[in-house]
Short mmCIF file of C-alpha atoms in Angstrom, two decimals:
data_model
loop_
_atom_site.label_atom_id
_atom_site.label_comp_id
_atom_site.label_asym_id
_atom_site.label_seq_id
_atom_site.Cartn_x
_atom_site.Cartn_y
_atom_site.Cartn_z
CA MET E 599 -30.66 -4.11 -2.00
CA SER E 600 -27.85 -8.31 -2.11
CA SER E 601 -25.30 -7.89 -0.05
CA ASN E 602 -23.44 -8.73 -3.39
CA ASP E 603 -24.70 -4.41 -4.93
CA VAL E 604 -22.74 -3.62 -1.22
CA LEU E 605 -19.79 -4.59 -2.93
CA LEU E 606 -19.91 -3.92 -6.13
CA GLY E 607 -21.06 -0.59 -5.64
CA LEU E 608 -17.79 -0.16 -3.31
CA VAL E 609 -15.71 -1.54 -5.95
CA VAL E 610 -17.14 0.44 -8.82
CA VAL E 611 -17.05 3.59 -6.67
CA THR E 612 -13.08 3.00 -6.35
CA ALA E 613 -12.49 1.95 -9.49
CA LEU E 614 -13.75 4.99 -10.18
CA GLY E 615 -11.11 7.16 -7.09
CA PHE E 616 -8.64 4.37 -8.54
CA ASP E 617 -9.15 6.85 -11.98
CA PHE E 618 -9.38 9.81 -11.06
CA THR E 619 -5.66 9.28 -8.92
CA ASN E 620 -4.37 8.56 -12.68
CA GLY E 621 -5.43 10.94 -14.00
CA PHE E 622 -3.32 13.73 -11.53
CA HIS E 623 -1.26 11.64 -11.27
CA ASP E 624 -0.49 11.40 -15.30
CA THR E 625 -1.14 15.33 -16.14
CA GLY E 626 2.39 16.28 -15.73
CA ASN E 627 3.18 13.86 -18.56
CA ALA E 628 1.50 15.64 -21.32
CA MET E 629 1.82 19.11 -19.60
CA ALA E 630 4.58 19.25 -17.11
CA THR E 631 6.88 20.77 -20.02
CA SER E 632 4.36 23.06 -21.98
CA ILE E 633 4.35 24.52 -17.66
CA ALA E 634 7.81 25.33 -17.46
CA THR E 635 8.26 26.54 -20.52
CA GLY E 636 5.79 29.12 -20.23
CA ALA E 637 4.32 28.03 -22.81
CA LEU E 638 0.77 27.20 -21.26
CA PRO E 639 0.15 29.23 -18.31
CA PRO E 640 -0.57 26.44 -15.50
CA ARG E 641 -4.13 26.63 -15.37
CA VAL E 642 -4.44 26.51 -18.77
CA ALA E 643 -2.32 23.15 -19.29
CA VAL E 644 -4.04 21.04 -16.86
CA ALA E 645 -7.73 22.15 -18.08
CA ILE E 646 -6.33 21.03 -21.84
CA SER E 647 -5.11 18.72 -20.68
CA GLY E 648 -8.50 16.97 -18.69
CA VAL E 649 -10.34 18.07 -21.88
CA LEU E 650 -8.70 16.14 -24.34
CA ASN E 651 -7.83 12.62 -21.86
CA LEU E 652 -11.89 13.42 -21.22
CA VAL E 653 -12.45 13.08 -25.67
CA GLY E 654 -9.38 11.28 -25.89
CA ALA E 655 -11.41 8.40 -23.19
CA PHE E 656 -14.31 7.91 -26.13
CA LEU E 657 -11.74 8.02 -28.64
CA SER E 658 -11.92 4.74 -28.69
CA PHE E 659 -14.06 1.01 -27.75
CA SER E 660 -12.22 -2.11 -27.61
CA VAL E 661 -12.43 -2.33 -24.17
CA ALA E 662 -13.20 -5.56 -22.03
CA ALA E 663 -11.19 -7.29 -18.96
CA THR E 664 -8.12 -6.58 -21.45
CA ILE E 665 -6.02 -5.84 -18.29
CA ALA E 666 -6.58 -8.49 -16.19
CA SER E 667 -6.47 -10.48 -18.98
CA GLY E 668 -3.48 -12.49 -19.68
CA LEU E 669 -1.64 -11.51 -16.68
CA VAL E 670 -4.17 -13.08 -14.44
CA GLN E 671 -6.21 -16.24 -14.63
CA THR E 672 -9.73 -14.58 -14.81
CA HIS E 673 -12.09 -16.97 -13.52
CA LEU E 674 -10.56 -16.66 -10.40
CA VAL E 675 -10.60 -12.90 -10.05
CA THR E 676 -13.68 -12.21 -7.26
CA LEU E 677 -15.19 -8.67 -6.49
CA THR E 678 -12.78 -8.76 -3.25
CA VAL E 679 -8.88 -9.54 -5.49
CA VAL E 680 -10.79 -6.54 -8.17
CA PHE E 681 -10.93 -5.15 -5.53
CA ALA E 682 -7.47 -5.30 -3.60
CA GLY E 683 -6.05 -4.78 -5.78
CA LEU E 684 -7.27 -0.91 -6.15
CA VAL E 685 -6.68 -0.02 -3.43
CA GLY E 686 -2.48 -1.88 -4.02
CA GLY E 687 -3.20 0.67 -7.01
CA ILE E 688 -4.61 3.14 -5.49
CA LEU E 689 -2.36 3.28 -2.30
CA TRP E 690 0.69 3.24 -4.26
CA ASN E 691 -0.91 6.30 -6.31
CA LEU E 692 -0.46 8.65 -3.51
CA ALA E 693 2.49 8.30 -2.26
CA THR E 694 4.49 7.96 -5.20
CA TRP E 695 2.04 11.53 -5.70
CA TYR E 696 3.00 13.09 -2.19
CA LEU E 697 7.01 12.85 -3.21
CA GLY E 698 6.72 13.91 -5.88
CA ILE E 699 8.09 10.58 -7.92
CA PRO E 700 5.74 10.08 -11.65
CA SER E 701 5.63 6.55 -11.42
CA SER E 702 2.65 3.91 -14.02
CA SER E 703 0.09 3.48 -12.86
CA SER E 704 -0.96 1.20 -14.33
CA HIS E 705 1.87 -0.23 -12.98
CA ALA E 706 -0.05 0.05 -10.05
CA LEU E 707 -3.05 -1.60 -10.49
CA ILE E 708 -1.26 -3.72 -12.19
CA GLY E 709 0.76 -5.28 -9.40
CA GLY E 710 -1.90 -4.69 -7.15
CA VAL E 711 -4.22 -6.91 -9.00
CA VAL E 712 -1.32 -9.81 -9.42
CA GLY E 713 -0.79 -9.49 -6.18
CA SER E 714 -4.01 -9.27 -4.52
CA THR E 715 -4.87 -12.29 -6.81
CA ILE E 716 -1.53 -14.41 -5.53
CA ALA E 717 -3.09 -13.62 -1.89
CA ALA E 718 -6.41 -15.04 -3.16
CA ALA E 719 -5.94 -17.95 -4.52
CA GLY E 720 -1.94 -17.96 -4.57
CA GLY E 721 1.37 -18.02 -7.64
CA HIS E 722 -0.56 -20.06 -9.95
CA ALA E 723 -3.33 -17.54 -10.48
CA VAL E 724 -0.80 -15.93 -12.48
CA GLN E 725 0.20 -15.84 -15.88
CA TRP E 726 3.87 -14.81 -15.28
CA HIS E 727 4.88 -15.48 -18.44
CA GLY E 728 1.81 -12.71 -19.88
CA LEU E 729 2.96 -10.58 -17.15
CA VAL E 730 6.73 -10.44 -18.37
CA SER E 731 5.81 -10.31 -22.62
CA LYS E 732 3.14 -7.55 -21.61
CA VAL E 733 3.92 -5.39 -18.87
CA ILE E 734 8.00 -6.06 -18.10
CA LEU E 735 9.75 -5.71 -20.85
CA PRO E 736 7.52 -2.76 -22.85
CA ALA E 737 8.34 -1.25 -19.27
CA VAL E 738 11.94 -1.45 -19.71
CA LEU E 739 12.66 -0.80 -23.33
CA SER E 740 9.40 1.72 -23.28
CA PRO E 741 12.11 5.03 -21.66
CA VAL E 742 14.88 4.04 -23.45
CA ILE E 743 13.23 4.14 -26.81
CA ALA E 744 11.31 6.58 -25.36
CA GLY E 745 14.10 8.17 -25.11
CA GLY E 746 16.32 7.31 -27.72
CA ILE E 747 13.96 9.38 -30.22
CA ALA E 748 13.35 12.70 -27.77
CA ILE E 749 17.85 12.33 -28.50
CA VAL E 750 17.68 12.99 -32.49
CA GLY E 751 14.59 14.86 -32.16
CA THR E 752 16.13 17.56 -30.10
CA TYR E 753 19.02 17.34 -31.25
CA LEU E 754 18.11 18.51 -34.84
CA VAL E 755 15.51 20.60 -33.68
CA TYR E 756 19.06 21.90 -32.25
CA ARG E 757 21.63 21.75 -34.63
CA ILE E 758 18.21 22.92 -37.48
CA THR E 759 17.60 26.10 -36.17
CA ASP E 760 20.60 27.40 -34.61
CA LYS E 761 20.23 30.38 -37.11
CA VAL E 762 16.79 31.50 -36.01
CA VAL E 763 16.03 34.70 -34.17
CA GLU E 764 16.14 33.86 -29.89
CA ARG E 765 12.28 35.60 -30.11
CA VAL E 766 10.72 33.11 -33.56
CA ARG E 767 12.49 30.15 -32.28
CA GLY E 768 11.69 30.02 -28.59
CA ARG E 769 7.37 31.57 -30.29
CA GLY E 770 7.45 28.45 -33.12
CA PHE E 771 8.01 25.61 -30.98
CA ARG E 772 6.05 26.69 -27.86
CA ILE E 773 3.72 26.59 -30.89
CA GLY E 774 4.31 22.48 -31.73
CA GLN E 775 4.89 21.83 -28.14
CA ILE E 776 0.72 22.48 -27.80
CA GLY E 777 0.04 20.92 -30.37
CA SER E 778 2.44 17.56 -29.27
CA ALA E 779 1.13 17.58 -25.19
CA SER E 780 -2.25 17.82 -26.68
CA MET E 781 -1.49 14.60 -28.66
CA VAL E 782 0.16 13.14 -25.65
CA SER E 783 -3.48 13.78 -23.83
CA LEU E 784 -5.12 13.15 -26.35
CA ALA E 785 -3.24 9.54 -25.66
CA HIS E 786 -3.24 9.17 -22.01
CA GLY E 787 -6.98 9.13 -22.48
CA THR E 788 -7.26 6.61 -24.49
CA ASN E 789 -5.00 4.38 -23.19
CA ASP E 790 -5.37 4.48 -19.13
CA ALA E 791 -9.32 5.86 -19.18
CA GLN E 792 -9.80 2.24 -20.56
CA LYS E 793 -7.49 0.24 -17.67
CA THR E 794 -9.95 1.60 -15.35
CA MET E 795 -13.09 0.71 -18.19
CA GLY E 796 -11.55 -2.67 -18.06
CA ILE E 797 -11.38 -2.93 -14.18
CA ILE E 798 -14.81 -2.37 -13.52
CA THR E 799 -15.93 -4.53 -16.50
CA LEU E 800 -13.70 -7.47 -14.84
CA ALA E 801 -16.03 -6.73 -11.49
CA LEU E 802 -18.78 -7.07 -13.77
CA ILE E 803 -18.04 -10.64 -14.89
CA ALA E 804 -16.73 -11.25 -12.18
CA ASN E 805 -20.21 -10.41 -10.36
CA GLY E 806 -21.57 -12.29 -12.64
CA THR E 807 -23.96 -8.91 -14.04
CA LEU E 808 -21.75 -9.15 -17.43
CA HIS E 809 -21.25 -13.00 -19.25
CA SER E 810 -17.44 -13.55 -19.85
CA ALA E 811 -17.36 -11.13 -23.56
CA ALA E 812 -19.05 -8.14 -22.81
CA LYS E 813 -18.79 -5.44 -24.10
CA ALA E 814 -17.67 -1.33 -21.22
CA PRO E 815 -21.60 -0.79 -20.03
CA TYR E 816 -21.60 3.20 -21.63
CA TRP E 817 -22.14 3.70 -17.91
CA VAL E 818 -18.68 2.64 -17.83
CA ILE E 819 -17.14 4.28 -20.52
CA ILE E 820 -18.89 7.50 -19.42
CA SER E 821 -17.83 7.34 -15.78
CA CYS E 822 -13.98 7.01 -16.22
CA ALA E 823 -13.80 8.79 -18.72
CA ILE E 824 -15.06 12.19 -16.00
CA ALA E 825 -12.50 10.89 -13.49
CA ILE E 826 -9.65 10.53 -15.00
CA SER E 827 -10.04 14.72 -17.29
CA LEU E 828 -10.74 15.74 -13.53
CA GLY E 829 -8.51 14.45 -11.95
CA THR E 830 -6.06 15.71 -15.35
CA TYR E 831 -7.32 19.24 -14.60
CA ILE E 832 -6.74 18.37 -10.77
CA GLY E 833 -3.72 18.93 -11.65
CA GLY E 834 -1.04 16.33 -9.87
CA TRP E 835 1.47 18.84 -9.03
CA ARG E 836 4.38 17.62 -7.39
CA VAL E 837 4.39 15.15 -10.29
CA ILE E 838 5.10 17.61 -12.52
CA ARG E 839 7.09 19.73 -11.03
CA ALA E 840 9.12 17.20 -10.64
CA LEU E 841 9.48 16.70 -14.59
CA GLY E 842 9.47 19.89 -15.57
CA LYS E 843 11.67 21.94 -13.16
CA GLY E 844 13.31 18.90 -11.64
CA LEU E 845 14.40 16.02 -14.34
CA VAL E 846 16.41 18.11 -16.47
CA GLU E 847 16.36 22.27 -17.10
CA ILE E 848 14.13 22.47 -20.21
CA GLU E 849 13.31 25.08 -23.42
CA SER E 850 10.63 25.01 -26.13
CA PRO E 851 12.58 22.97 -28.59
CA GLN E 852 13.38 20.60 -25.98
CA GLY E 853 9.78 20.24 -24.88
CA MET E 854 8.25 20.19 -28.48
CA ALA E 855 10.69 16.83 -29.12
CA ALA E 856 10.32 15.58 -25.98
CA GLU E 857 6.27 15.57 -26.33
CA SER E 858 6.45 13.96 -29.85
CA SER E 859 8.69 11.72 -29.42
CA SER E 860 6.34 10.09 -26.59
CA ALA E 861 3.02 10.87 -27.97
CA ALA E 862 4.67 9.01 -31.42
CA VAL E 863 5.83 5.42 -28.91
CA ILE E 864 3.39 5.38 -26.97
CA LEU E 865 0.48 5.58 -30.42
CA LEU E 866 2.78 2.78 -31.90
CA SER E 867 2.93 1.01 -28.83
CA SER E 868 -0.92 0.78 -29.38
CA PHE E 869 -1.09 0.72 -32.18
CA PHE E 870 0.37 -3.51 -32.12
CA GLY E 871 -1.06 -3.90 -28.70
CA TYR E 872 0.78 -3.07 -25.66
CA SER E 873 -0.68 -0.51 -23.71
CA LEU E 874 2.49 0.57 -22.42
CA SER E 875 2.75 2.85 -18.98
CA THR E 876 2.56 7.44 -20.56
CA THR E 877 5.11 8.07 -17.62
CA HIS E 878 7.66 5.62 -18.35
CA VAL E 879 7.55 7.49 -21.92
CA ALA E 880 7.08 10.22 -21.04
CA THR E 881 9.64 10.51 -18.76
CA GLY E 882 12.13 8.57 -20.98
CA SER E 883 11.89 11.14 -23.77
CA ILE E 884 12.56 14.42 -21.24
CA LEU E 885 15.49 12.36 -20.27
CA GLY E 886 16.55 12.21 -23.54
CA SER E 887 15.59 16.12 -24.24
CA GLY E 888 18.46 17.47 -22.58
CA VAL E 889 20.35 14.61 -23.40
CA GLY E 890 20.42 15.60 -26.91
CA LYS E 891 21.07 19.67 -26.68
CA LYS E 892 24.77 20.59 -25.63
CA GLY E 893 25.22 21.55 -22.33
CA ALA E 894 21.48 20.61 -20.54
CA GLU E 895 21.89 19.86 -16.93
CA VAL E 896 20.74 16.14 -16.59
CA ARG E 897 20.39 15.70 -12.35
CA TRP E 898 20.58 11.90 -12.65
CA SER E 899 19.89 11.83 -9.73
CA VAL E 900 16.56 12.36 -10.26
CA ALA E 901 15.68 9.82 -12.28
CA GLY E 902 17.25 6.83 -10.71
CA ARG E 903 15.42 8.00 -7.79
CA MET E 904 12.46 7.53 -10.57
CA ALA E 905 13.39 4.27 -12.12
CA THR E 906 14.07 3.16 -8.83
CA ALA E 907 10.18 3.53 -7.41
CA TRP E 908 10.33 2.46 -11.78
CA VAL E 909 10.60 -0.73 -9.83
CA LEU E 910 9.40 -1.00 -6.67
CA THR E 911 5.68 0.16 -8.57
CA LEU E 912 4.77 -3.38 -8.93
CA PRO E 913 6.65 -5.57 -6.36
CA SER E 914 4.85 -2.44 -3.72
CA ALA E 915 1.16 -2.55 -5.19
CA GLY E 916 0.96 -6.29 -5.27
CA ILE E 917 2.50 -6.02 -2.06
CA VAL E 918 -0.61 -3.60 -0.51
CA GLY E 919 -2.46 -5.29 -2.82
CA ALA E 920 -2.28 -8.61 -0.87
CA LEU E 921 -2.74 -6.84 2.60
CA ALA E 922 -5.66 -5.57 1.78
CA TYR E 923 -6.91 -8.36 0.72
CA TYR E 924 -5.65 -11.02 3.30
CA ALA E 925 -7.89 -7.81 5.60
CA ALA E 926 -10.36 -7.70 4.11
CA HIS E 927 -11.36 -11.58 3.53
CA GLY E 928 -9.53 -12.24 6.91
CA ILE E 929 -12.56 -9.95 8.47
CA GLY E 930 -15.25 -11.04 5.63
CA GLY E 931 -17.89 -10.32 4.10
CA VAL E 932 -19.20 -7.37 2.87
CA THR E 933 -17.89 -6.28 6.44
CA GLY E 934 -13.89 -6.68 5.17
CA VAL E 935 -14.15 -4.78 2.60
CA VAL E 936 -16.27 -2.01 3.89
CA VAL E 937 -13.50 -2.08 6.38
CA ILE E 938 -11.10 -1.26 4.16
CA PHE E 939 -12.02 1.34 2.08
CA VAL E 940 -12.50 3.28 5.17
CA VAL E 941 -9.00 2.57 5.76
CA LEU E 942 -8.25 3.52 2.35
CA VAL E 943 -10.35 6.92 2.35
CA LEU E 944 -8.44 7.70 5.39
CA ALA E 945 -4.87 7.56 4.28
CA ALA E 946 -6.31 9.44 1.38
CA ALA E 947 -7.44 11.84 3.52
CA GLY E 948 -4.19 11.45 5.53
CA PHE E 949 -1.86 11.93 2.25
CA TYR E 950 -3.82 14.69 1.58
CA LEU E 951 -3.32 16.77 4.80
CA ARG E 952 0.30 15.77 4.58
CA SER E 953 0.41 17.03 0.99
CA ARG E 954 -1.49 20.78 2.39
CA LYS E 955 2.75 21.06 4.28
CA GLY E 956 4.69 22.66 1.93
CA ALA E 957 2.08 22.05 -1.32
CA VAL E 958 2.89 22.40 -4.86
CA THR E 959 0.42 24.37 -6.16
CA ALA E 960 -0.47 26.08 -10.06
CA SER E 961 1.15 29.53 -8.62
CA ASN E 962 4.28 27.81 -7.57
CA VAL E 963 5.36 24.23 -9.58
CA ASN E 964 8.09 26.45 -11.76
CA THR E 965 9.19 27.44 -9.07
CA GLU E 966 13.41 27.34 -9.03
CA TRP E 967 15.09 23.40 -7.80
CA THR E 968 16.50 23.11 -5.28
CA GLY E 969 16.38 19.52 -4.97
CA SER E 970 12.53 18.94 -3.46
CA VAL E 971 9.56 18.69 -4.85
CA ALA E 972 8.56 21.39 -2.08
CA PRO E 973 9.74 24.68 -3.20
CA PRO E 974 11.63 26.45 -1.38
CA ALA E 975 8.86 28.96 1.03
CA ILE E 976 8.48 32.14 -0.91
CA PRO E 977 7.15 35.19 1.41
CA ALA E 978 3.89 35.92 1.00
CA THR E 979 4.45 39.45 -0.26
CA ALA E 980 6.70 38.24 -3.45
CA ALA E 981 3.75 34.64 -4.04
CA ALA E 982 0.69 37.02 -4.26
CA MET T 247 9.39 -13.40 -33.83
CA ASN T 248 9.16 -14.66 -29.96
CA SER T 249 7.11 -15.49 -27.58
CA TRP T 250 8.73 -12.68 -25.47
CA ILE T 251 9.10 -10.66 -27.26
CA ASN T 252 7.47 -9.04 -30.48
CA LEU T 253 10.63 -8.27 -32.84
CA THR T 254 9.05 -7.24 -35.22
CA ALA T 255 6.74 -5.00 -33.91
CA LEU T 256 10.00 -3.82 -32.22
CA TRP T 257 11.40 -2.57 -34.76
CA LYS T 258 8.99 -0.77 -36.04
CA ILE T 259 7.89 1.10 -33.50
CA ILE T 260 11.66 1.90 -33.55
CA VAL T 261 11.65 3.09 -37.17
CA ILE T 262 8.00 4.64 -37.00
CA GLY T 263 9.43 6.90 -33.64
CA LEU T 264 12.43 8.04 -34.96
CA LEU T 265 10.41 8.89 -38.60
CA ALA T 266 6.96 10.43 -36.16
CA GLY T 267 8.67 10.75 -32.95
CA ALA T 268 12.16 12.75 -34.44
CA GLY T 269 11.67 13.94 -38.06
CA LEU T 270 8.01 15.62 -36.76
CA PRO T 271 9.49 17.34 -34.56
CA ALA T 272 13.06 18.02 -37.56
CA VAL T 273 10.21 19.34 -40.48
CA PHE T 274 9.14 21.19 -37.95
CA ALA T 275 12.31 22.82 -36.87
CA ILE T 276 12.99 23.32 -41.14
CA GLY T 277 9.76 24.83 -41.71
CA LEU T 278 10.80 27.84 -38.55
CA ARG T 279 14.36 27.86 -39.98
CA ALA T 280 12.31 28.52 -43.70
CA LEU T 281 10.78 32.07 -42.43
CA ASN T 282 13.21 32.91 -40.08
CA PRO T 283 16.23 32.35 -41.68
CA GLY T 284 18.55 34.09 -39.32
CA ALA T 285 22.59 35.49 -39.92
CA GLN T 286 22.02 37.24 -42.57
CA ALA T 287 18.62 38.66 -41.58
CA GLN T 288 18.89 39.19 -38.42
CA THR T 289 21.93 42.47 -39.37
CA ALA T 290 18.93 43.60 -41.07
CA ALA T 291 16.67 43.21 -38.46
CA GLY T 292 16.77 41.20 -36.39
CA VAL T 293 19.61 42.38 -34.00
CA ASP T 294 20.48 45.84 -32.83
CA ALA T 295 24.38 47.23 -33.59
CA ASP T 296 25.93 45.38 -30.36
CA GLY T 297 24.71 41.82 -31.54
CA ASN T 298 20.79 42.63 -28.85
CA GLU T 299 17.79 41.25 -30.25
CA ILE T 300 15.94 43.55 -31.29
CA SER T 301 12.14 43.27 -29.61
CA SER T 302 10.24 44.35 -33.13
CA ALA T 303 12.19 42.14 -35.19
CA PRO T 304 9.96 40.50 -38.01
CA THR T 305 9.60 37.40 -37.48
CA VAL T 306 9.40 36.45 -41.19
CA THR T 307 12.29 37.59 -43.54
CA GLY T 308 12.74 34.36 -45.01
CA GLY T 309 10.45 36.29 -48.76
CA VAL T 310 8.07 33.90 -50.29
CA ALA T 311 9.52 30.97 -51.03
CA GLY T 312 10.78 30.74 -47.56
CA ILE T 313 7.13 31.29 -46.29
CA ALA T 314 5.80 28.82 -48.04
CA ALA T 315 8.60 25.74 -47.85
CA ALA T 316 7.21 26.52 -44.57
CA THR T 317 4.04 26.16 -45.54
CA LEU T 318 5.17 22.57 -46.68
CA CYS T 319 6.77 21.36 -43.58
CA PHE T 320 3.44 22.69 -41.23
CA ALA T 321 1.33 21.04 -43.50
CA ILE T 322 4.00 17.93 -43.68
CA VAL T 323 3.97 18.48 -39.65
CA LEU T 324 -0.56 18.84 -39.49
CA ALA T 325 -0.41 15.79 -41.64
CA GLY T 326 1.55 13.90 -39.05
CA ILE T 327 -0.41 14.43 -36.50
CA GLY T 328 -3.50 14.18 -38.45
CA TRP T 329 -2.26 10.74 -38.75
CA GLY T 330 -1.96 10.51 -35.31
CA ILE T 331 -5.93 10.53 -34.29
CA TYR T 332 -6.85 8.44 -36.94
CA SER T 333 -4.90 5.99 -35.74
CA ILE T 334 -6.35 6.68 -32.28
CA VAL T 335 -9.92 6.58 -33.92
CA HIS T 336 -9.47 2.99 -36.13
CA ASN T 337 -7.36 0.90 -33.55
CA SER T 338 -10.53 1.02 -32.00
#
């Protein structure tokens, strides 16, 4: 086994690790509203979402190194660059998950890879035009469009059903909500699992294992599909809680309007070749469903916190990616990558242990929002 | 269309997005309303003298025409979902 094989192996493992964080970070995009309204029990919701992500990952095979092509000069990308980029993406995902902020996993990944590419080859290796037109502009527009559609949808469903008996309305929309949330899960699997498939393919190309126009090998598709669906099933309860309870007090008609808007915008955008962030779309939609309902409480401070994180995602993941590259490159060779890998594992363990304090779980995800992700402590008797 | 933003795609996303993302929930809502028009039916069956909902209130109060209209609405919504799945698969 050559040192290059070790390097490639670490990159693949790290990429699958990223895919896993992508899964649990984004469970809330599809399921937060269904969990918040009680349309689905939390455990069932994440299980459905996990399965649909798995199915979604197999639905589409247009996989190439798409995530990087058009954003960076792919011939300048080495295995260490890909690895450092993934480190940036994972650490940003873990930090935002810990804080309960639904930030974009795609942006974290792109930011990390762009940052490590700049560190390795300089600013000219980045295709800035592609970055602005394919990543930044869609990121600014998509939550606004999704939010607008959700406002219209929410307004319409409340107007149309204002005389329907509440019990019937609630039950009907809970069913509609499950259907529309399932569509979002499916679209998420199709979109996001592909991003990691693209990254692993890019690593295989950088390693010379595959030629530059190759498609993702089957084992890559299968392992990415499994990683993202396992991550989804684990459930990012902190983010689910922030989206479902923190942003808007949500009812099932709003939930259905929000998820329908998300599904429509995500599917249409990928139809037109924009691979946008499901997170931005879902957050915009949920916010819109709050604006569209008369008298609904929208916590703009929570929304503002999320928007700030979105702006910071690309540069922050980029800086971490660049630092990871400098460190790995400075130590040199496989040793450098192994050292950074160990640091990454320790950091991930640290975030996990920190999160156990004031943990958000399936049993307390819906507790009344009191201004923080960590739910208020429940007396032991009540919690059981 | 300029090099920064594809305006053709943008307006299509907005228009079709509105039709599918807001239109389909609205059609679904019309279906629910057809099943259970509420108001007058409510006093008959769904609500007691004080205006409180009775938990045994029938789900369907819209009659045969209501059921037919609701079926049509739900069929449209299902067709929309089918189109969505088709677009995922076809896109690959």
